[in-house]
Amino acid sequence: MSESPRPLRAPGRERCLERLVDQLGGGELGRTFGLRRLAGLPDLRAQVPLHDARAHAARVEPLLDLDGPADAGAAAEREEVVLVWKTWLSEHVRSSMSPGAPLRAGLLQARRADPAVDAIAEDDLAALGAEVLRLHAIDDPAAALERLAAFAPGLLVSPSAAAFACLEEQVRGPLERRLPDLRLLLASFDVRLQLRARAELHAAGWIDPRAGRLGLPSLRPPARGFTLALASAILELLPPSDDRRGSAEAAALWPEHAIVGERYELVVSSGTGCLRLRTGEFVRVVGFDPPTALVPFPRPRVVRLPAPDPAVPLAGLSLPGAELAASVRAAFRPEDPALVAATVRPDPQSVADDPSPAESRPNHFADTELGSADVSGVRQPLRATGLHVQVEVQGVARADFRARLGRSIDDDLIRRSPAYAHLRAARQLRPPRVELVPPGAFKEAWDQAARRLDHKVAGPVVRVLEH
């Protein structure tokens, strides 16, 4: 279960690069990207392009063939993690325990695909000197509480604080009703949730399910911030696309060159199989921690930000996600029922609509390579011609509420987008289809995500989806 730390031969990123080449360089992936020929970190950025999730799945993962267990690199910074945890424990747990009593920790975490990543949290707690009870899921919160009550933990650790909220709903009150010894809660995600528990909730750092340790807990404010784990993985910071000048590769920064207050997307390379992967996780730099023996340069301290709303592709145009979310919110009047949650996506029912006049013209190249919209010869799927908006409200809605909401969203998009207005006038796009979902539907989906114990759960009130 435990990964054996190797002696350090180089500080910081250079050691991470050595670990990555040792782990990935000998297989097909290493030969394709020339990992064995890398003379240093500049070569990595010159030879390996940035990959978003889709490109990484197509170009990197099929070539991935790890020979033996992966080295997630988390042992390098385990001592710093444990030191921060011990500081919190000295204030909240040790003072309430009898001398010599063992610390008991409940770890609520699903199994990871990579055993090395899966073991990081357990190894951290073992280094803390804690007895660990691990739960891989809480599909039955009552049974999970029974096991935790019998174990009597003083500390609970989970990827998302939503797992604690799920248990509190079962208790119908603070967790201390069933877990009287509980003094501290640690989570990587959703630490802004307001819990009933009297135990304090702290940001435990960040363990990514694929890349390993990306963030270290911090004693410095803000409370939800963490320090980038620059000795565990190779991390780069990518400014948002609207701020870039030139190519994305040229825009990527080493973390020590970041600007306080700016927003960046994390790019990670690690021995677990991530190769310049754009994680889709966004952070804002709020300060710098001093250099250490492992990382001899300033380390950014960051807070996690929600990902920007994606653009929704429709036939003839793509609508910015931020505008879609704003249109849904603006459609509600003061006298309407309260908006609980909503999703916006292309309407699958509109894909099979009758083709527009432009599409109905005879295509004399249909059976040739010119008949494809893609030069590769792979036909692209038809785009939807309308939006599907699912809405949950609190309160009684009038009979015409759904139709009026659809008209309001449509009118707002016409005002915001001339291209949308033109296609609607030409009847090449249909008005949004609004669906009122049963009360509690979004809460049920939230509960299911919380019980999986694998990632963040909370999201924006209006979610925009690409498909």
mmCIF file of C-alpha atoms in Angstrom, residues 164-320:
data_model
loop_
_atom_site.group_PDB
_atom_site.id
_atom_site.type_symbol
_atom_site.label_atom_id
_atom_site.label_comp_id
_atom_site.label_asym_id
_atom_site.label_seq_id
_atom_site.Cartn_x
_atom_site.Cartn_y
_atom_site.Cartn_z
ATOM 1 C CA PHE A 164 -20.081 15.088 6.052
ATOM 2 C CA ALA A 165 -23.258 16.956 5.120
ATOM 3 C CA CYS A 166 -24.756 13.679 3.866
ATOM 4 C CA LEU A 167 -24.035 12.015 7.212
ATOM 5 C CA GLU A 168 -25.479 14.981 9.092
ATOM 6 C CA GLU A 169 -28.762 14.557 7.243
ATOM 7 C CA GLN A 170 -28.918 11.008 8.550
ATOM 8 C CA VAL A 171 -28.140 12.205 12.084
ATOM 9 C CA ARG A 172 -30.641 15.101 11.707
ATOM 10 C CA GLY A 173 -28.222 17.341 13.513
ATOM 11 C CA PRO A 174 -24.520 17.807 14.284
ATOM 12 C CA LEU A 175 -22.307 14.777 13.725
ATOM 13 C CA GLU A 176 -21.287 14.894 17.379
ATOM 14 C CA ARG A 177 -24.675 13.397 18.283
ATOM 15 C CA ARG A 178 -23.427 10.054 16.991
ATOM 16 C CA LEU A 179 -19.674 10.716 17.074
ATOM 17 C CA PRO A 180 -19.051 12.421 20.429
ATOM 18 C CA ASP A 181 -15.248 12.194 20.102
ATOM 19 C CA LEU A 182 -15.188 14.072 16.774
ATOM 20 C CA ARG A 183 -13.041 17.204 16.923
ATOM 21 C CA LEU A 184 -11.766 17.885 13.382
ATOM 22 C CA LEU A 185 -12.969 17.530 9.767
ATOM 23 C CA LEU A 186 -10.633 17.596 6.744
ATOM 24 C CA ALA A 187 -11.728 17.812 3.101
ATOM 25 C CA SER A 188 -10.184 18.765 -0.241
ATOM 26 C CA PHE A 189 -13.334 20.086 -1.944
ATOM 27 C CA ASP A 190 -16.471 22.007 -1.023
ATOM 28 C CA VAL A 191 -14.947 23.401 2.181
ATOM 29 C CA ARG A 192 -17.315 26.379 1.934
ATOM 30 C CA LEU A 193 -20.284 24.199 2.908
ATOM 31 C CA GLN A 194 -21.978 25.237 6.120
ATOM 32 C CA LEU A 195 -22.077 22.157 8.355
ATOM 33 C CA ARG A 196 -23.934 21.684 11.623
ATOM 34 C CA ALA A 197 -20.988 19.950 13.263
ATOM 35 C CA ARG A 198 -19.179 21.861 15.974
ATOM 36 C CA ALA A 199 -15.865 20.369 14.818
ATOM 37 C CA GLU A 200 -13.896 22.751 12.624
ATOM 38 C CA LEU A 201 -13.615 22.061 8.891
ATOM 39 C CA HIS A 202 -10.204 22.635 7.270
ATOM 40 C CA ALA A 203 -8.845 22.276 3.737
ATOM 41 C CA ALA A 204 -6.767 19.081 3.826
ATOM 42 C CA GLY A 205 -4.831 19.731 0.626
ATOM 43 C CA TRP A 206 -5.587 18.214 -2.733
ATOM 44 C CA ILE A 207 -5.154 14.657 -4.013
ATOM 45 C CA ASP A 208 -6.229 14.318 -7.649
ATOM 46 C CA PRO A 209 -7.668 10.880 -8.565
ATOM 47 C CA ARG A 210 -5.297 10.587 -11.531
ATOM 48 C CA ALA A 211 -2.245 12.745 -10.888
ATOM 49 C CA GLY A 212 -1.712 12.312 -7.147
ATOM 50 C CA ARG A 213 -0.891 15.111 -4.727
ATOM 51 C CA LEU A 214 -1.370 18.585 -6.199
ATOM 52 C CA GLY A 215 -1.916 20.713 -3.111
ATOM 53 C CA LEU A 216 -0.629 20.932 0.466
ATOM 54 C CA PRO A 217 -2.656 22.192 3.436
ATOM 55 C CA SER A 218 -1.666 25.619 4.659
ATOM 56 C CA LEU A 219 -1.811 27.345 8.028
ATOM 57 C CA ARG A 220 -1.882 30.735 6.351
ATOM 58 C CA PRO A 221 -5.102 32.493 5.331
ATOM 59 C CA PRO A 222 -7.428 32.103 3.567
ATOM 60 C CA ALA A 223 -8.751 29.014 5.310
ATOM 61 C CA ARG A 224 -9.821 27.355 2.057
ATOM 62 C CA GLY A 225 -6.446 27.896 0.378
ATOM 63 C CA PHE A 226 -3.624 25.450 -0.205
ATOM 64 C CA THR A 227 -0.018 25.486 -1.420
ATOM 65 C CA LEU A 228 0.838 23.875 -4.745
ATOM 66 C CA ALA A 229 2.703 20.578 -4.272
ATOM 67 C CA LEU A 230 5.660 21.362 -6.517
ATOM 68 C CA ALA A 231 7.818 18.462 -5.281
ATOM 69 C CA SER A 232 5.145 15.828 -5.988
ATOM 70 C CA ALA A 233 4.309 16.594 -9.635
ATOM 71 C CA ILE A 234 5.341 18.944 -12.434
ATOM 72 C CA LEU A 235 2.796 21.753 -12.357
ATOM 73 C CA GLU A 236 2.319 24.588 -14.826
ATOM 74 C CA LEU A 237 -0.163 27.447 -14.783
ATOM 75 C CA LEU A 238 -2.106 28.352 -17.925
ATOM 76 C CA PRO A 239 -3.858 31.740 -18.130
ATOM 77 C CA PRO A 240 -7.460 31.749 -19.400
ATOM 78 C CA SER A 241 -7.787 31.686 -23.179
ATOM 79 C CA ASP A 242 -9.034 35.250 -23.411
ATOM 80 C CA ASP A 243 -5.847 36.447 -21.713
ATOM 81 C CA ARG A 244 -3.365 34.527 -23.870
ATOM 82 C CA ARG A 245 -1.090 36.075 -26.453
ATOM 83 C CA GLY A 246 0.286 33.520 -28.883
ATOM 84 C CA SER A 247 0.068 29.751 -28.435
ATOM 85 C CA ALA A 248 -1.071 28.031 -25.266
ATOM 86 C CA GLU A 249 2.365 26.386 -24.908
ATOM 87 C CA ALA A 250 4.025 29.804 -24.923
ATOM 88 C CA ALA A 251 1.509 31.136 -22.393
ATOM 89 C CA ALA A 252 2.038 28.352 -19.817
ATOM 90 C CA LEU A 253 3.995 29.572 -16.789
ATOM 91 C CA TRP A 254 6.069 27.938 -14.120
ATOM 92 C CA PRO A 255 4.249 28.491 -10.809
ATOM 93 C CA GLU A 256 6.901 30.775 -9.333
ATOM 94 C CA HIS A 257 6.258 33.238 -12.185
ATOM 95 C CA ALA A 258 2.557 33.566 -11.398
ATOM 96 C CA ILE A 259 0.998 36.931 -10.579
ATOM 97 C CA VAL A 260 -0.887 37.356 -7.318
ATOM 98 C CA GLY A 261 -4.598 37.805 -7.967
ATOM 99 C CA GLU A 262 -4.546 36.206 -11.423
ATOM 100 C CA ARG A 263 -6.598 33.175 -12.458
ATOM 101 C CA TYR A 264 -4.954 30.073 -13.973
ATOM 102 C CA GLU A 265 -5.731 26.546 -15.116
ATOM 103 C CA LEU A 266 -3.546 23.804 -13.645
ATOM 104 C CA VAL A 267 -1.462 21.701 -16.045
ATOM 105 C CA VAL A 268 0.071 18.546 -14.545
ATOM 106 C CA SER A 269 2.656 15.946 -15.543
ATOM 107 C CA SER A 270 3.309 13.026 -13.213
ATOM 108 C CA GLY A 271 4.617 9.486 -13.110
ATOM 109 C CA THR A 272 1.062 8.163 -12.758
ATOM 110 C CA GLY A 273 0.469 8.759 -16.478
ATOM 111 C CA CYS A 274 -0.449 12.450 -16.806
ATOM 112 C CA LEU A 275 1.564 14.176 -19.532
ATOM 113 C CA ARG A 276 1.018 17.941 -19.655
ATOM 114 C CA LEU A 277 -2.653 17.369 -18.937
ATOM 115 C CA ARG A 278 -4.888 20.406 -18.647
ATOM 116 C CA THR A 279 -6.868 19.423 -15.590
ATOM 117 C CA GLY A 280 -9.834 21.745 -16.108
ATOM 118 C CA GLU A 281 -9.251 22.916 -12.529
ATOM 119 C CA PHE A 282 -8.856 26.668 -12.047
ATOM 120 C CA VAL A 283 -7.138 28.506 -9.198
ATOM 121 C CA ARG A 284 -6.407 32.060 -8.149
ATOM 122 C CA VAL A 285 -2.999 32.897 -6.689
ATOM 123 C CA VAL A 286 -3.394 34.615 -3.312
ATOM 124 C CA GLY A 287 0.230 34.625 -2.134
ATOM 125 C CA PHE A 288 3.500 32.736 -1.976
ATOM 126 C CA ASP A 289 5.026 30.460 0.623
ATOM 127 C CA PRO A 290 8.795 30.627 1.183
ATOM 128 C CA PRO A 291 11.151 28.156 -0.526
ATOM 129 C CA THR A 292 12.046 24.866 1.129
ATOM 130 C CA ALA A 293 14.853 22.344 0.779
ATOM 131 C CA LEU A 294 12.674 20.382 -1.640
ATOM 132 C CA VAL A 295 11.443 23.387 -3.634
ATOM 133 C CA PRO A 296 14.102 26.125 -3.755
ATOM 134 C CA PHE A 297 11.816 28.859 -5.112
ATOM 135 C CA PRO A 298 8.585 30.566 -3.948
ATOM 136 C CA ARG A 299 5.542 28.277 -3.962
ATOM 137 C CA PRO A 300 2.167 29.791 -4.904
ATOM 138 C CA ARG A 301 -0.640 29.618 -2.391
ATOM 139 C CA VAL A 302 -3.964 29.402 -4.219
ATOM 140 C CA VAL A 303 -7.715 29.049 -3.810
ATOM 141 C CA ARG A 304 -9.788 26.862 -6.091
ATOM 142 C CA LEU A 305 -12.214 28.551 -8.500
ATOM 143 C CA PRO A 306 -15.174 27.121 -10.402
ATOM 144 C CA ALA A 307 -14.484 26.252 -14.017
ATOM 145 C CA PRO A 308 -15.908 28.716 -16.553
ATOM 146 C CA ASP A 309 -19.164 27.738 -18.191
ATOM 147 C CA PRO A 310 -18.455 25.975 -21.497
ATOM 148 C CA ALA A 311 -19.847 27.211 -24.794
ATOM 149 C CA VAL A 312 -22.868 25.245 -26.021
ATOM 150 C CA PRO A 313 -22.611 24.225 -29.692
ATOM 151 C CA LEU A 314 -25.754 24.615 -31.787
ATOM 152 C CA ALA A 315 -26.256 24.403 -35.540
ATOM 153 C CA GLY A 316 -24.624 27.508 -36.966
ATOM 154 C CA LEU A 317 -23.118 28.991 -33.795
ATOM 155 C CA SER A 318 -21.856 28.365 -30.279
ATOM 156 C CA LEU A 319 -23.447 30.238 -27.395
ATOM 157 C CA PRO A 320 -21.156 31.345 -24.533
#
